XYZ file of N, CA, C and O in Angstrom:
480
model
N 203.670 165.306 212.672
C 202.593 165.513 213.626
C 201.424 164.578 213.311
O 201.070 164.409 212.117
N 200.903 163.951 214.333
C 199.774 163.038 214.181
C 198.556 163.612 214.913
O 198.699 164.020 216.062
N 197.413 163.645 214.258
C 196.214 164.151 214.852
C 195.104 163.116 214.775
O 194.723 162.725 213.653
N 194.610 162.687 215.918
C 193.532 161.714 215.969
C 192.170 162.431 216.001
O 192.073 163.563 216.516
N 191.183 161.751 215.500
C 189.827 162.273 215.597
C 188.851 161.086 215.584
O 189.242 159.978 215.252
N 187.608 161.375 215.978
C 186.588 160.359 215.893
C 186.145 159.773 217.232
O 185.179 159.024 217.269
N 186.847 160.100 218.310
C 186.452 159.590 219.589
C 185.096 160.147 220.021
O 184.739 161.265 219.658
N 184.340 159.359 220.787
C 183.005 159.768 221.222
C 182.525 158.893 222.325
O 183.149 157.895 222.700
N 181.396 159.273 222.873
C 180.682 158.433 223.824
C 179.615 157.650 223.052
O 178.751 158.287 222.366
N 179.699 156.337 223.094
C 178.770 155.508 222.365
C 178.251 154.400 223.291
O 178.781 154.179 224.375
N 177.213 153.729 222.834
C 176.645 152.654 223.603
C 177.267 151.316 223.241
O 177.810 151.149 222.143
N 177.214 150.377 224.174
C 177.737 149.048 223.903
C 177.067 148.458 222.665
O 175.828 148.594 222.496
N 177.884 147.853 221.821
C 177.372 147.299 220.572
C 177.471 148.222 219.398
O 177.316 147.796 218.226
N 177.710 149.518 219.654
C 177.824 150.480 218.569
C 179.177 150.385 217.856
O 180.089 149.671 218.318
N 179.269 151.099 216.772
C 180.530 151.176 215.987
C 181.049 152.600 216.003
O 180.299 153.557 216.154
N 182.353 152.716 215.789
C 183.007 154.007 215.773
C 184.254 153.881 214.892
O 184.889 152.831 214.861
N 184.556 154.958 214.155
C 185.785 154.924 213.354
C 186.688 156.065 213.780
O 186.294 157.239 213.743
N 187.888 155.710 214.191
C 188.882 156.686 214.548
C 189.762 156.961 213.323
O 190.011 156.045 212.524
N 190.215 158.181 213.209
C 191.115 158.570 212.126
C 192.367 159.213 212.692
O 192.333 159.855 213.744
N 193.476 159.024 211.975
C 194.731 159.629 212.340
C 195.324 160.233 211.089
O 195.634 159.505 210.141
N 195.479 161.534 211.114
C 196.055 162.215 209.935
C 197.462 162.652 210.260
O 197.736 163.225 211.318
N 198.369 162.356 209.328
C 199.786 162.649 209.546
C 200.222 163.818 208.662
O 199.860 163.882 207.500
N 200.961 164.738 209.291
C 201.530 165.861 208.561
C 202.978 165.514 208.201
O 203.908 165.876 208.924
N 203.145 164.810 207.109
C 204.476 164.409 206.712
C 204.480 164.106 205.200
O 203.466 163.664 204.674
N 205.614 164.354 204.574
C 205.743 164.002 203.178
C 206.233 162.606 202.956
O 206.401 162.134 201.833
N 206.523 161.903 204.082
C 207.040 160.565 204.019
C 206.104 159.571 204.693
O 206.541 158.615 205.335
N 204.811 159.804 204.523
C 203.799 158.960 205.163
C 204.018 157.515 204.860
O 203.928 156.670 205.758
N 204.323 157.179 203.644
C 204.456 155.774 203.248
C 205.727 155.110 203.808
O 205.882 153.905 203.681
N 206.584 155.890 204.418
C 207.763 155.299 205.020
C 207.476 154.669 206.376
O 208.283 153.908 206.888
N 206.299 154.980 206.942
C 206.017 154.620 208.307
C 205.023 153.480 208.447
O 204.077 153.363 207.672
N 205.257 152.679 209.463
C 204.260 151.763 209.971
C 203.458 152.532 211.023
O 203.968 153.446 211.659
N 202.200 152.138 211.185
C 201.329 152.855 212.144
C 200.690 151.868 213.111
O 200.402 150.725 212.749
N 200.456 152.373 214.303
C 199.792 151.589 215.294
C 198.780 152.387 216.053
O 198.858 153.624 216.096
N 197.837 151.698 216.660
C 196.923 152.283 217.605
C 197.146 151.631 218.973
O 197.257 150.423 219.064
N 197.207 152.484 219.958
C 197.336 152.033 221.353
C 196.215 152.678 222.132
O 195.603 153.654 221.694
N 195.938 152.137 223.315
C 194.934 152.763 224.162
C 195.344 152.673 225.632
O 196.136 151.812 226.004
N 194.817 153.623 226.385
C 195.106 153.634 227.806
C 193.815 153.935 228.574
O 193.243 155.031 228.445
N 193.403 152.964 229.350
C 192.232 153.134 230.198
C 192.648 153.795 231.508
O 193.828 153.735 231.877
N 191.731 154.418 232.215
C 192.077 155.053 233.509
C 192.755 154.093 234.448
O 192.231 152.996 234.701
N 193.905 154.497 234.979
C 194.623 153.676 235.918
C 195.326 152.467 235.345
O 195.873 151.640 236.103
N 195.323 152.344 234.035
C 195.917 151.138 233.393
C 197.136 151.569 232.566
O 197.356 152.715 232.274
N 197.920 150.579 232.198
C 199.069 150.807 231.305
C 198.622 150.999 229.869
O 197.513 150.605 229.502
N 199.509 151.537 229.096
C 199.273 151.672 227.671
C 199.195 150.283 227.060
O 200.012 149.392 227.371
N 198.210 150.077 226.215
C 197.945 148.755 225.644
C 197.927 148.805 224.121
O 197.293 149.693 223.531
N 198.610 147.882 223.493
C 198.620 147.784 222.050
C 197.226 147.355 221.550
O 196.597 146.493 222.167
N 196.763 147.945 220.460
C 195.470 147.616 219.894
C 195.639 146.994 218.483
O 195.154 145.884 218.243
N 196.301 147.725 217.580
C 196.428 147.237 216.213
C 197.564 147.969 215.531
O 197.931 149.055 215.936
N 198.096 147.336 214.498
C 199.195 147.940 213.739
C 199.073 147.548 212.277
O 198.491 146.512 211.937
N 199.620 148.421 211.428
C 199.593 148.194 209.999
C 200.931 148.626 209.411
O 201.509 149.628 209.817
N 201.428 147.847 208.466
C 202.753 148.171 207.940
C 202.648 149.271 206.856
O 201.546 149.739 206.523
N 203.767 149.665 206.309
C 203.826 150.814 205.412
C 202.941 150.671 204.186
O 202.344 151.640 203.717
N 202.806 149.473 203.675
C 202.025 149.252 202.453
C 200.534 148.956 202.729
O 199.731 149.006 201.831
N 200.271 148.622 203.965
C 198.900 148.197 204.299
C 198.667 146.726 204.076
O 197.582 146.206 204.308
N 199.713 146.028 203.686
C 199.587 144.622 203.358
C 199.694 143.689 204.541
O 199.408 142.483 204.425
N 200.079 144.227 205.676
C 200.238 143.408 206.889
C 199.631 144.127 208.063
O 199.894 145.296 208.298
N 198.788 143.443 208.803
C 198.166 143.983 209.983
C 198.285 143.002 211.138
O 198.435 141.794 210.909
N 198.217 143.529 212.331
C 198.249 142.685 213.532
C 197.355 143.329 214.572
O 197.227 144.566 214.629
N 196.687 142.481 215.366
C 195.698 142.960 216.341
C 195.938 142.327 217.695
O 196.396 141.182 217.800
N 195.563 143.066 218.702
C 195.489 142.502 220.041
C 194.362 141.478 220.089
O 193.343 141.631 219.400
N 194.543 140.453 220.896
C 193.539 139.377 220.957
C 192.168 139.972 221.379
O 191.127 139.509 220.871
N 192.213 140.972 222.236
C 190.955 141.519 222.782
C 190.104 142.246 221.755
O 188.903 142.451 221.967
N 190.708 142.640 220.636
C 189.957 143.400 219.625
C 189.858 142.669 218.287
O 189.172 143.134 217.399
N 190.570 141.576 218.174
C 190.571 140.825 216.917
C 189.156 140.437 216.558
O 188.370 140.012 217.378
N 188.824 140.573 215.285
C 187.491 140.296 214.724
C 186.462 141.361 215.036
O 185.315 141.281 214.565
N 186.830 142.370 215.814
C 185.914 143.506 216.049
C 186.479 144.801 215.493
O 185.714 145.681 215.053
N 187.802 144.955 215.528
C 188.432 146.180 215.050
C 189.181 145.896 213.740
O 189.706 144.817 213.538
N 189.237 146.934 212.896
C 189.999 146.820 211.652
C 190.833 148.098 211.446
O 190.309 149.183 211.491
N 192.139 147.901 211.239
C 193.019 149.022 210.961
C 193.236 149.079 209.454
O 193.342 148.062 208.778
N 193.277 150.297 208.925
C 193.496 150.482 207.506
C 194.238 151.806 207.298
O 194.309 152.622 208.210
N 194.755 151.987 206.093
C 195.450 153.233 205.805
C 195.140 153.658 204.372
O 194.942 152.824 203.479
N 195.114 154.965 204.175
C 194.934 155.553 202.850
C 196.187 156.369 202.564
O 196.323 157.490 203.047
N 197.070 155.809 201.784
C 198.355 156.478 201.557
C 198.224 157.717 200.646
O 199.143 158.531 200.581
N 197.072 157.839 199.979
C 196.875 159.055 199.184
C 196.444 160.212 200.066
O 196.652 161.380 199.703
N 195.837 159.906 201.214
C 195.341 160.945 202.089
C 196.125 161.068 203.395
O 195.744 161.809 204.284
N 197.208 160.287 203.488
C 198.063 160.326 204.681
C 197.252 160.093 205.934
O 197.424 160.792 206.964
N 196.368 159.111 205.887
C 195.428 158.863 206.989
C 195.391 157.403 207.345
O 195.449 156.535 206.446
N 195.306 157.119 208.613
C 195.127 155.764 209.145
C 193.791 155.729 209.887
O 193.448 156.686 210.586
N 193.049 154.632 209.726
C 191.755 154.506 210.378
C 191.743 153.293 211.288
O 192.455 152.302 211.074
N 190.920 153.378 212.305
C 190.620 152.231 213.143
C 189.107 152.116 213.228
O 188.448 152.911 213.879
N 188.578 151.123 212.530
C 187.154 150.853 212.561
C 186.870 149.930 213.735
O 187.442 148.838 213.819
N 186.017 150.385 214.644
C 185.724 149.613 215.849
C 184.268 149.222 215.866
O 183.382 150.087 215.851
N 183.989 147.961 215.827
C 182.634 147.433 215.859
C 182.359 146.711 217.157
O 183.280 146.273 217.853
N 181.099 146.524 217.459
C 180.674 145.764 218.648
C 181.424 146.237 219.885
O 181.991 145.436 220.657
N 181.400 147.532 220.089
C 182.142 148.133 221.200
C 181.616 147.634 222.552
O 180.393 147.432 222.735
N 182.566 147.499 223.482
C 182.238 147.027 224.825
C 182.712 148.062 225.840
O 183.589 148.894 225.554
N 182.152 148.019 227.055
C 182.620 148.957 228.091
C 184.125 148.871 228.329
O 184.781 149.886 228.605
N 184.708 147.694 228.197
C 186.136 147.538 228.401
C 186.956 148.171 227.292
O 188.214 148.213 227.389
N 186.345 148.665 226.234
C 187.070 149.372 225.182
C 187.242 150.858 225.573
O 187.922 151.590 224.844
N 186.620 151.281 226.649
C 186.755 152.650 227.091
C 188.202 153.004 227.389
O 188.863 152.336 228.190
N 188.707 154.023 226.721
C 190.121 154.421 226.893
C 190.407 155.650 226.045
O 189.566 156.042 225.209
N 191.565 156.233 226.256
C 192.096 157.220 225.320
C 192.882 156.425 224.256
O 193.734 155.603 224.608
N 192.566 156.674 223.020
C 193.202 155.952 221.917
C 194.268 156.862 221.252
O 193.964 158.009 220.925
N 195.438 156.294 221.089
C 196.560 157.028 220.532
C 197.007 156.387 219.212
O 197.093 155.173 219.094
N 197.317 157.247 218.253
C 197.925 156.849 217.000
C 199.408 157.050 217.130
O 199.872 158.039 217.730
N 200.167 156.132 216.549
C 201.619 156.238 216.608
C 202.243 155.797 215.283
O 201.673 154.957 214.575
N 203.422 156.368 214.965
C 204.098 156.080 213.732
C 205.548 155.717 214.023
O 206.199 156.304 214.882
N 206.064 154.742 213.291
C 207.446 154.346 213.434
C 207.869 153.544 212.236
O 207.074 153.206 211.373
N 209.170 153.254 212.182
C 209.719 152.449 211.100
C 210.076 151.081 211.658
O 210.806 150.999 212.643
N 209.565 150.049 211.013
C 209.820 148.701 211.525
C 209.093 148.420 212.828
O 209.497 147.562 213.599
N 208.013 149.157 213.065
C 207.312 149.054 214.348
C 206.194 147.998 214.270
O 205.594 147.799 213.201
N 205.915 147.356 215.387
C 204.817 146.374 215.405
C 203.956 146.574 216.626
O 203.150 147.481 216.659
N 204.155 145.753 217.641
C 203.224 145.800 218.794
C 203.797 146.477 220.023
O 203.096 146.620 221.022
N 205.015 146.878 219.986
C 205.666 147.455 221.130
C 205.706 148.968 221.065
O 206.181 149.508 220.072
N 205.233 149.646 222.105
C 205.097 151.084 222.035
C 206.465 151.793 221.849
O 206.542 152.809 221.177
N 207.527 151.210 222.390
C 208.812 151.906 222.262
C 209.376 151.843 220.854
O 210.358 152.526 220.554
N 208.768 151.052 219.968
C 209.184 151.029 218.565
C 208.695 152.251 217.813
O 209.139 152.508 216.699
N 207.740 152.963 218.366
C 207.096 154.072 217.685
C 207.742 155.406 218.079
O 207.907 155.693 219.263
N 208.030 156.190 217.068
C 208.736 157.434 217.288
C 207.808 158.633 217.460
O 208.119 159.569 218.209
N 206.673 158.599 216.791
C 205.796 159.767 216.793
C 204.424 159.323 217.330
O 203.913 158.265 217.020
N 203.841 160.235 218.142
C 202.585 159.958 218.804
C 201.604 161.105 218.678
O 202.009 162.259 218.690
N 200.337 160.778 218.569
C 199.310 161.819 218.596
C 198.936 162.137 220.023
O 199.457 161.543 220.982
N 197.986 163.042 220.187
C 197.578 163.512 221.509
C 196.484 162.627 222.108
O 196.253 162.718 223.318
N 195.879 161.814 221.307
C 194.874 160.912 221.814
C 193.441 161.390 221.579
O 193.203 162.604 221.498
N 192.529 160.427 221.509
C 191.115 160.754 221.391
C 190.355 159.806 222.312
O 190.643 158.600 222.369
N 189.355 160.344 223.031
C 188.669 159.575 224.047
C 187.508 158.770 223.450
O 186.675 159.308 222.711
N 187.476 157.501 223.806
C 186.363 156.633 223.463
C 185.748 156.143 224.754
O 186.423 155.594 225.639
N 184.457 156.385 224.921
C 183.752 155.979 226.146
C 182.566 155.102 225.791
O 181.723 155.501 224.980
N 182.526 153.939 226.429
C 181.413 153.007 226.246
C 180.887 152.666 227.620
O 181.438 151.838 228.329
N 179.804 153.322 228.029
C 179.273 153.094 229.416
C 178.777 151.657 229.568
O 178.289 151.055 228.629
N 178.921 151.187 230.797
C 178.421 149.845 231.077
C 176.972 149.880 231.516
O 176.400 150.951 231.778
């Protein structure tokens, strides 16, 4: 089970940190990703991190603004979002999979999502 937290309504330019806590004894077996879905839009890849935390990948739209990290001692994945823009408004989902990268179908487990709103 994956549970996201940290979503909020913030102003453009603000920062926000999303967290995803996993209820599993095999947390380190999984790669994790963050995806987002804006109203009326398709699900969009945001960032991913491999099992060890040694490899990360980002969507071009968030590169240099967002940072994905994981704490394997606390079974938690974070998404630090800086310099937020109105176009970052979406429901953000945490996902877990093995050998997963940027494609949503690679991920087996999904959280319920957390809303991030950045008014224009």
